[in-house]
Tab-separated table of C-alpha atoms and ligand atoms in Angstrom:
chain	number	residue	atom	x	y	z
A	32	UNK	CA	109.190	264.626	138.436
A	33	UNK	CA	107.584	261.180	138.717
A	34	UNK	CA	109.167	259.277	141.595
A	35	UNK	CA	108.718	256.076	143.550
A	36	UNK	CA	109.171	255.812	147.307
A	37	UNK	CA	108.950	253.032	149.876
A	38	UNK	CA	106.219	253.370	152.497
A	39	UNK	CA	105.846	251.103	155.521
A	40	UNK	CA	102.873	250.879	157.862
A	41	UNK	CA	104.729	250.010	161.060
A	42	UNK	CA	103.777	247.422	163.739
A	43	UNK	CA	102.193	249.993	166.093
A	44	UNK	CA	99.721	251.008	163.365
A	45	UNK	CA	99.020	247.402	162.342
A	46	UNK	CA	98.122	246.603	165.986
A	47	UNK	CA	95.742	249.609	166.006
A	48	UNK	CA	93.940	248.204	162.928
A	49	UNK	CA	94.356	251.419	160.935
A	50	UNK	CA	95.840	250.143	157.646
A	51	UNK	CA	92.834	251.499	155.759
A	52	UNK	CA	92.984	254.931	157.365
A	53	UNK	CA	96.608	255.260	156.291
A	54	UNK	CA	96.051	253.967	152.750
A	55	UNK	CA	93.093	256.356	152.396
A	56	UNK	CA	95.390	259.310	153.112
A	57	UNK	CA	97.823	258.067	150.456
A	58	UNK	CA	95.023	257.869	147.894
A	59	UNK	CA	93.462	261.206	148.860
A	60	UNK	CA	96.831	262.839	148.244
A	61	UNK	CA	97.032	261.414	144.710
A	62	UNK	CA	99.846	258.993	145.313
A	63	UNK	CA	99.370	255.621	143.603
A	64	UNK	CA	100.045	252.321	145.364
A	65	UNK	CA	102.007	250.338	142.747
A	66	UNK	CA	103.138	247.449	144.978
A	67	UNK	CA	101.889	246.171	148.334
A	68	UNK	CA	102.472	243.246	150.675
A	69	UNK	CA	102.211	242.347	154.341
A	70	UNK	CA	105.150	240.638	156.038
A	71	UNK	CA	106.346	239.927	159.540
A	72	UNK	CA	109.988	241.050	159.432
A	73	UNK	CA	112.608	239.000	161.225
A	74	UNK	CA	114.947	240.872	163.542
A	75	UNK	CA	117.702	240.336	160.936
A	76	UNK	CA	115.574	241.803	158.117
A	77	UNK	CA	114.815	244.860	160.269
A	78	UNK	CA	118.511	245.256	161.130
A	79	UNK	CA	119.572	245.110	157.482
A	80	UNK	CA	116.849	247.535	156.412
A	81	UNK	CA	117.917	250.082	159.070
A	82	UNK	CA	121.649	249.411	158.591
A	83	UNK	CA	122.371	253.177	158.204
A	84	UNK	CA	121.188	253.628	161.807
A	85	UNK	CA	123.331	250.790	163.246
A	86	UNK	CA	125.422	253.181	165.380
A	87	UNK	CA	122.413	255.022	166.827
A	88	UNK	CA	121.487	254.439	170.476
A	89	UNK	CA	117.938	253.494	169.466
A	90	UNK	CA	118.986	250.805	166.905
A	91	UNK	CA	118.270	247.768	169.113
A	92	UNK	CA	114.940	249.108	170.281
A	93	UNK	CA	113.940	250.187	166.746
A	94	UNK	CA	114.702	246.797	165.183
A	95	UNK	CA	112.893	244.996	168.032
A	96	UNK	CA	109.857	247.232	167.432
A	97	UNK	CA	109.903	246.727	163.646
A	98	UNK	CA	109.904	242.940	164.113
A	99	UNK	CA	107.306	242.717	166.933
A	100	UNK	CA	104.300	242.422	164.567
A	101	UNK	CA	103.663	242.458	160.801
A	102	UNK	CA	104.157	245.515	158.613
A	103	UNK	CA	102.597	246.605	155.326
A	104	UNK	CA	105.167	247.429	152.652
A	105	UNK	CA	104.138	249.635	149.733
A	106	UNK	CA	105.713	251.352	146.772
A	107	UNK	CA	104.042	254.700	146.113
A	108	UNK	CA	104.347	256.505	142.809
A	109	UNK	CA	103.532	260.079	141.831
A	110	UNK	CA	104.821	263.590	141.259
A	111	UNK	CA	107.606	264.232	143.825
A	112	UNK	CA	106.411	261.143	145.691
A	113	UNK	CA	109.397	261.047	148.070
A	114	UNK	CA	108.952	264.480	149.649
A	115	UNK	CA	105.159	264.444	149.322
A	116	UNK	CA	104.869	261.172	151.250
A	117	UNK	CA	107.187	262.577	153.938
A	118	UNK	CA	104.936	265.669	154.198
A	119	UNK	CA	101.848	263.450	154.594
A	120	UNK	CA	103.644	261.402	157.284
A	121	UNK	CA	104.812	264.401	159.328
A	122	UNK	CA	107.928	264.846	161.478
A	123	UNK	CA	109.673	261.795	162.968
A	124	UNK	CA	108.550	262.818	166.474
A	125	UNK	CA	104.722	262.821	166.537
A	126	UNK	CA	104.826	265.549	169.206
A	127	UNK	CA	106.503	267.836	166.650
A	128	UNK	CA	104.462	266.762	163.621
A	129	UNK	CA	101.983	269.160	162.011
A	130	UNK	CA	98.244	268.837	162.578
A	131	UNK	CA	96.609	266.399	160.194
A	132	UNK	CA	99.747	264.398	159.448
A	133	UNK	CA	99.694	260.637	159.943
A	134	UNK	CA	102.309	260.718	162.695
A	135	UNK	CA	100.467	263.502	164.550
A	136	UNK	CA	97.216	261.554	164.313
A	137	UNK	CA	98.453	258.043	165.002
A	138	UNK	CA	102.057	258.097	166.292
A	139	UNK	CA	102.676	257.141	169.929
A	140	UNK	CA	106.303	258.223	170.302
A	141	UNK	CA	109.398	259.144	168.311
A	142	UNK	CA	109.990	255.414	167.829
A	143	UNK	CA	106.435	254.113	167.467
A	144	UNK	CA	105.478	256.621	164.791
A	145	UNK	CA	103.147	254.599	162.558
A	146	UNK	CA	104.833	254.957	159.161
A	147	UNK	CA	108.113	255.003	157.266
A	148	UNK	CA	109.069	256.867	154.100
A	149	UNK	CA	112.306	256.954	152.102
A	150	UNK	CA	114.299	260.163	152.638
A	151	UNK	CA	115.712	260.609	149.110
A	152	UNK	CA	116.125	259.030	145.663
A	153	UNK	CA	119.122	256.951	146.700
A	154	UNK	CA	117.485	255.461	149.798
A	155	UNK	CA	114.219	254.962	147.871
A	156	UNK	CA	116.111	252.880	145.290
A	157	UNK	CA	117.780	250.792	147.983
A	158	UNK	CA	114.624	250.359	150.072
A	159	UNK	CA	112.318	249.420	147.166
A	160	UNK	CA	114.888	246.917	145.890
A	161	UNK	CA	115.311	245.493	149.386
A	162	UNK	CA	111.673	244.383	149.560
A	163	UNK	CA	110.381	244.176	145.971
A	164	UNK	CA	111.558	242.699	142.691
A	165	UNK	CA	110.819	244.419	139.362
A	166	UNK	CA	107.940	242.051	138.507
A	167	UNK	CA	106.130	243.067	141.743
A	168	UNK	CA	105.787	246.711	140.637
A	169	UNK	CA	102.645	247.062	138.563
A	170	UNK	CA	103.580	250.191	136.626
B	475	ADP	P1	112.351	259.035	159.703
B	475	ADP	O1	111.592	257.728	159.850
B	475	ADP	O2	111.466	260.226	159.947
B	475	ADP	O3	113.101	259.122	158.403
B	475	ADP	P2	114.910	258.477	160.994
B	475	ADP	O4	115.367	257.946	159.670
B	475	ADP	O5	115.758	259.504	161.671
B	475	ADP	O6	113.422	259.082	160.895
B	475	ADP	O7	114.756	257.280	162.019
B	475	ADP	C1	114.238	256.031	161.604
B	475	ADP	C2	113.237	255.553	162.634
B	475	ADP	O8	113.937	255.321	163.865
B	475	ADP	C3	112.157	256.573	163.023
B	475	ADP	O9	111.064	256.585	162.128
B	475	ADP	C4	111.753	256.069	164.393
B	475	ADP	O10	110.900	254.917	164.326
B	475	ADP	C5	113.097	255.647	164.968
B	475	ADP	N1	113.739	256.750	165.726
B	475	ADP	C6	114.279	257.885	165.214
B	475	ADP	N2	114.796	258.659	166.188
B	475	ADP	C7	114.584	257.987	167.345
B	475	ADP	C8	114.879	258.253	168.726
B	475	ADP	N3	115.511	259.365	169.099
B	475	ADP	N4	114.487	257.332	169.636
B	475	ADP	C9	113.855	256.196	169.279
B	475	ADP	N5	113.560	255.878	167.992
B	475	ADP	C10	113.899	256.761	167.048
B	476	MG	MG1	114.693	257.955	157.727
């Protein structure tokens, strides 16, 4: 099934200057980048994006982290894009992520874990719509 998912290159990865290394892994795995932009999220934008986590103990720290430097926002399209992108990213905690995954390679901690990916069709719809309008998706 063709799907779209939201990917974010998080502030820790932007500071490491590894945008290209992450995009290369997306392309090598046959996912297409169909929208892309770089933004510096405000604290409020980060809080609204991660609203589902508002009750979690790490919410304040997470939203501070996500607004500390710019991020790259992308919409990825391909066969089973949602679960495939999550497989390429690896587990939330880099220490538990499989060898060769982006989080294993580049993540610093369970919070500063380099990338984001939507966790299902419903969140993908919300997350893509949160950052992109229809005219910004190229196909
Ligand atoms: P994922 O990004 O793998 O879908 P979650 O949706 O559970 O993970 O969490 C969202 C983000 O919150 C994670 O990517 C990570 O940056 C941060 N996070 C998750 N769990 C923790 C934690 N226990 N402590 C600090 N930050 C966390
Ligand atoms: Mg999640």
